[in-house]
């Protein structure tokens, strides 16, 4: 039960509907579920979260699971083409 783990961070954000960081990105027009994963993976670094969420949204229609997309984007520095390649391997 590591409070700094990805799962704990994601759970904290999901369970806190009024989290100011989540609200900031949702007000920017991004989907809450993608924002939560982006914050959990990237921390509250705006440029990285925005790149993550945009890439996540682009990849969701390709049939990959959200966790697979999140991991691929994080491992590939939010480069969508590289993340897609990682998902296809």
Short mmCIF file of N, CA and C in Angstrom, two decimals:
data_model
loop_
_atom_site.label_atom_id
_atom_site.label_comp_id
_atom_site.label_asym_id
_atom_site.label_seq_id
_atom_site.Cartn_x
_atom_site.Cartn_y
_atom_site.Cartn_z
N UNK A 1 0.82 -1.20 0.00
CA UNK A 1 0.00 0.00 0.00
C UNK A 1 0.86 1.26 0.00
N UNK A 2 1.65 1.40 -1.02
CA UNK A 2 2.53 2.56 -1.16
C UNK A 2 1.69 3.78 -1.58
N UNK A 3 1.61 4.82 -0.74
CA UNK A 3 0.78 5.98 -1.08
C UNK A 3 1.31 6.79 -2.26
N UNK A 4 2.53 6.50 -2.71
CA UNK A 4 3.09 7.22 -3.86
C UNK A 4 2.99 6.41 -5.15
N UNK A 5 2.42 5.22 -5.10
CA UNK A 5 2.32 4.38 -6.28
C UNK A 5 1.34 4.97 -7.29
N UNK A 6 1.47 4.53 -8.53
CA UNK A 6 0.57 4.98 -9.59
C UNK A 6 -0.88 4.67 -9.24
N UNK A 7 -1.13 3.48 -8.72
CA UNK A 7 -2.49 3.09 -8.37
C UNK A 7 -3.05 3.98 -7.27
N UNK A 8 -2.25 4.27 -6.26
CA UNK A 8 -2.71 5.12 -5.16
C UNK A 8 -2.98 6.54 -5.64
N UNK A 9 -2.11 7.05 -6.50
CA UNK A 9 -2.31 8.39 -7.05
C UNK A 9 -3.57 8.45 -7.88
N UNK A 10 -3.76 7.46 -8.74
CA UNK A 10 -4.96 7.41 -9.58
C UNK A 10 -6.22 7.31 -8.71
N UNK A 11 -6.18 6.46 -7.68
CA UNK A 11 -7.32 6.29 -6.78
C UNK A 11 -7.64 7.61 -6.06
N UNK A 12 -6.59 8.31 -5.60
CA UNK A 12 -6.79 9.60 -4.91
C UNK A 12 -7.47 10.60 -5.82
N UNK A 13 -7.04 10.66 -7.07
CA UNK A 13 -7.63 11.61 -8.03
C UNK A 13 -9.06 11.24 -8.39
N UNK A 14 -9.33 9.95 -8.54
CA UNK A 14 -10.68 9.49 -8.87
C UNK A 14 -11.63 9.77 -7.71
N UNK A 15 -11.15 9.55 -6.50
CA UNK A 15 -12.00 9.70 -5.32
C UNK A 15 -12.18 11.16 -4.89
N UNK A 16 -11.45 12.08 -5.50
CA UNK A 16 -11.52 13.50 -5.12
C UNK A 16 -12.08 14.31 -6.29
N UNK A 17 -13.40 14.31 -6.46
CA UNK A 17 -13.98 14.98 -7.63
C UNK A 17 -13.69 16.48 -7.69
N UNK A 18 -13.33 17.07 -6.57
CA UNK A 18 -13.05 18.51 -6.55
C UNK A 18 -11.55 18.80 -6.58
N UNK A 19 -10.74 17.81 -6.91
CA UNK A 19 -9.29 18.02 -6.96
C UNK A 19 -8.98 19.19 -7.89
N UNK A 20 -8.28 20.21 -7.40
CA UNK A 20 -8.04 21.40 -8.22
C UNK A 20 -7.22 21.12 -9.48
N UNK A 21 -6.30 20.17 -9.42
CA UNK A 21 -5.50 19.86 -10.61
C UNK A 21 -6.38 19.24 -11.69
N UNK A 22 -7.25 18.30 -11.30
CA UNK A 22 -8.16 17.69 -12.27
C UNK A 22 -9.07 18.76 -12.86
N UNK A 23 -9.64 19.60 -12.01
CA UNK A 23 -10.54 20.65 -12.46
C UNK A 23 -9.90 21.59 -13.46
N UNK A 24 -8.63 21.91 -13.24
CA UNK A 24 -7.92 22.82 -14.14
C UNK A 24 -7.92 22.29 -15.57
N UNK A 25 -7.63 21.00 -15.74
CA UNK A 25 -7.56 20.43 -17.09
C UNK A 25 -8.94 20.16 -17.67
N UNK A 26 -9.88 19.79 -16.82
CA UNK A 26 -11.26 19.58 -17.29
C UNK A 26 -11.83 20.89 -17.81
N UNK A 27 -11.53 21.99 -17.13
CA UNK A 27 -11.99 23.31 -17.61
C UNK A 27 -11.33 23.69 -18.94
N UNK A 28 -10.18 23.10 -19.21
CA UNK A 28 -9.51 23.34 -20.49
C UNK A 28 -10.16 22.53 -21.61
N UNK A 29 -11.12 21.67 -21.25
CA UNK A 29 -11.86 20.90 -22.25
C UNK A 29 -11.45 19.45 -22.38
N UNK A 30 -10.59 18.98 -21.49
CA UNK A 30 -10.13 17.60 -21.57
C UNK A 30 -11.03 16.67 -20.76
N UNK A 31 -11.10 15.40 -21.18
CA UNK A 31 -11.93 14.41 -20.50
C UNK A 31 -11.30 14.03 -19.16
N UNK A 32 -12.15 13.92 -18.17
CA UNK A 32 -11.71 13.66 -16.80
C UNK A 32 -10.88 12.39 -16.67
N UNK A 33 -11.30 11.29 -17.30
CA UNK A 33 -10.57 10.02 -17.16
C UNK A 33 -9.16 10.13 -17.73
N UNK A 34 -9.02 10.82 -18.85
CA UNK A 34 -7.70 11.01 -19.44
C UNK A 34 -6.84 11.94 -18.58
N UNK A 35 -7.47 12.95 -18.00
CA UNK A 35 -6.75 13.88 -17.12
C UNK A 35 -6.21 13.14 -15.90
N UNK A 36 -7.03 12.29 -15.31
CA UNK A 36 -6.61 11.54 -14.12
C UNK A 36 -5.40 10.68 -14.44
N UNK A 37 -5.44 9.97 -15.57
CA UNK A 37 -4.29 9.16 -15.96
C UNK A 37 -3.08 10.04 -16.25
N UNK A 38 -3.31 11.16 -16.93
CA UNK A 38 -2.21 12.07 -17.25
C UNK A 38 -1.54 12.61 -16.01
N UNK A 39 -2.33 13.02 -15.04
CA UNK A 39 -1.76 13.52 -13.78
C UNK A 39 -1.03 12.42 -13.02
N UNK A 40 -1.59 11.22 -13.04
CA UNK A 40 -0.95 10.10 -12.35
C UNK A 40 0.38 9.73 -13.01
N UNK A 41 0.44 9.82 -14.33
CA UNK A 41 1.65 9.43 -15.06
C UNK A 41 2.68 10.56 -15.13
N UNK A 42 2.23 11.80 -15.26
CA UNK A 42 3.13 12.92 -15.55
C UNK A 42 3.31 13.90 -14.40
N UNK A 43 2.50 13.78 -13.35
CA UNK A 43 2.51 14.81 -12.31
C UNK A 43 1.80 16.04 -12.86
N UNK A 44 1.77 17.11 -12.11
CA UNK A 44 1.05 18.30 -12.57
C UNK A 44 2.00 19.23 -13.33
N UNK A 45 2.56 18.71 -14.39
CA UNK A 45 3.40 19.49 -15.30
C UNK A 45 2.55 19.76 -16.53
N UNK A 46 2.03 20.98 -16.64
CA UNK A 46 0.97 21.29 -17.59
C UNK A 46 1.28 20.84 -19.01
N UNK A 47 2.42 21.19 -19.55
CA UNK A 47 2.73 20.83 -20.94
C UNK A 47 2.72 19.32 -21.13
N UNK A 48 3.27 18.59 -20.17
CA UNK A 48 3.32 17.13 -20.29
C UNK A 48 1.93 16.50 -20.15
N UNK A 49 1.13 17.03 -19.23
CA UNK A 49 -0.23 16.50 -19.06
C UNK A 49 -1.05 16.78 -20.32
N UNK A 50 -0.95 17.98 -20.86
CA UNK A 50 -1.71 18.33 -22.08
C UNK A 50 -1.28 17.42 -23.23
N UNK A 51 0.03 17.22 -23.43
CA UNK A 51 0.50 16.32 -24.49
C UNK A 51 -0.01 14.90 -24.26
N UNK A 52 0.04 14.45 -23.00
CA UNK A 52 -0.44 13.11 -22.68
C UNK A 52 -1.92 12.97 -23.02
N UNK A 53 -2.73 13.92 -22.57
CA UNK A 53 -4.18 13.82 -22.77
C UNK A 53 -4.52 13.89 -24.26
N UNK A 54 -3.86 14.73 -25.00
CA UNK A 54 -4.11 14.79 -26.45
C UNK A 54 -3.74 13.47 -27.12
N UNK A 55 -2.60 12.90 -26.75
CA UNK A 55 -2.20 11.61 -27.30
C UNK A 55 -3.15 10.50 -26.87
N UNK A 56 -3.56 10.54 -25.61
CA UNK A 56 -4.50 9.55 -25.09
C UNK A 56 -5.80 9.59 -25.88
N UNK A 57 -6.33 10.79 -26.09
CA UNK A 57 -7.57 10.94 -26.85
C UNK A 57 -7.42 10.42 -28.27
N UNK A 58 -6.28 10.69 -28.86
CA UNK A 58 -6.03 10.25 -30.23
C UNK A 58 -5.97 8.72 -30.32
N UNK A 59 -5.43 8.08 -29.29
CA UNK A 59 -5.23 6.63 -29.34
C UNK A 59 -6.42 5.82 -28.84
N UNK A 60 -7.38 6.45 -28.16
CA UNK A 60 -8.48 5.66 -27.58
C UNK A 60 -9.33 4.99 -28.65
N UNK A 61 -9.45 5.57 -29.80
CA UNK A 61 -10.26 4.98 -30.86
C UNK A 61 -9.59 3.81 -31.56
N UNK A 62 -8.38 3.48 -31.18
CA UNK A 62 -7.63 2.41 -31.84
C UNK A 62 -7.81 1.06 -31.17
N UNK A 63 -8.61 1.00 -30.10
CA UNK A 63 -8.92 -0.27 -29.46
C UNK A 63 -7.97 -0.71 -28.36
N UNK A 64 -7.00 0.11 -28.01
CA UNK A 64 -6.09 -0.24 -26.92
C UNK A 64 -6.75 0.10 -25.58
N UNK A 65 -6.37 -0.63 -24.53
CA UNK A 65 -6.92 -0.34 -23.21
C UNK A 65 -6.31 0.96 -22.69
N UNK A 66 -7.04 1.66 -21.82
CA UNK A 66 -6.51 2.91 -21.26
C UNK A 66 -5.16 2.72 -20.57
N UNK A 67 -4.97 1.64 -19.83
CA UNK A 67 -3.70 1.40 -19.15
C UNK A 67 -2.57 1.16 -20.14
N UNK A 68 -2.87 0.46 -21.24
CA UNK A 68 -1.86 0.23 -22.27
C UNK A 68 -1.46 1.54 -22.92
N UNK A 69 -2.44 2.38 -23.24
CA UNK A 69 -2.16 3.68 -23.84
C UNK A 69 -1.33 4.53 -22.89
N UNK A 70 -1.73 4.59 -21.62
CA UNK A 70 -1.02 5.41 -20.64
C UNK A 70 0.43 4.97 -20.51
N UNK A 71 0.66 3.68 -20.41
CA UNK A 71 2.02 3.17 -20.30
C UNK A 71 2.85 3.45 -21.54
N UNK A 72 2.24 3.27 -22.70
CA UNK A 72 2.96 3.50 -23.96
C UNK A 72 3.33 4.96 -24.12
N UNK A 73 2.41 5.86 -23.79
CA UNK A 73 2.71 7.29 -23.88
C UNK A 73 3.81 7.68 -22.89
N UNK A 74 3.71 7.19 -21.66
CA UNK A 74 4.71 7.52 -20.64
C UNK A 74 6.09 7.00 -21.04
N UNK A 75 6.15 5.81 -21.58
CA UNK A 75 7.44 5.22 -21.96
C UNK A 75 8.03 5.86 -23.21
N UNK A 76 7.20 6.55 -23.98
CA UNK A 76 7.65 7.13 -25.24
C UNK A 76 7.56 8.66 -25.24
N UNK A 77 7.65 9.25 -24.05
CA UNK A 77 7.70 10.70 -23.89
C UNK A 77 6.55 11.41 -24.62
N UNK A 78 5.37 10.81 -24.57
CA UNK A 78 4.15 11.37 -25.17
C UNK A 78 4.21 11.49 -26.68
N UNK A 79 5.11 10.77 -27.32
CA UNK A 79 5.19 10.77 -28.79
C UNK A 79 4.21 9.72 -29.29
N UNK A 80 3.12 10.19 -29.88
CA UNK A 80 2.00 9.31 -30.23
C UNK A 80 2.44 8.19 -31.18
N UNK A 81 3.18 8.53 -32.22
CA UNK A 81 3.58 7.52 -33.21
C UNK A 81 4.41 6.41 -32.55
N UNK A 82 5.32 6.79 -31.66
CA UNK A 82 6.13 5.81 -30.95
C UNK A 82 5.28 4.97 -30.00
N UNK A 83 4.32 5.62 -29.35
CA UNK A 83 3.42 4.91 -28.43
C UNK A 83 2.56 3.90 -29.18
N UNK A 84 2.08 4.29 -30.35
CA UNK A 84 1.29 3.35 -31.16
C UNK A 84 2.15 2.17 -31.54
N UNK A 85 3.38 2.43 -31.97
CA UNK A 85 4.30 1.34 -32.31
C UNK A 85 4.52 0.40 -31.14
N UNK A 86 4.67 0.96 -29.95
CA UNK A 86 4.86 0.13 -28.76
C UNK A 86 3.63 -0.72 -28.49
N UNK A 87 2.45 -0.19 -28.73
CA UNK A 87 1.21 -0.96 -28.51
C UNK A 87 1.05 -2.07 -29.53
N UNK A 88 1.60 -1.90 -30.70
CA UNK A 88 1.45 -2.90 -31.77
C UNK A 88 2.49 -4.01 -31.69
N UNK A 89 3.54 -3.80 -30.88
CA UNK A 89 4.58 -4.84 -30.75
C UNK A 89 4.12 -5.98 -29.92
#
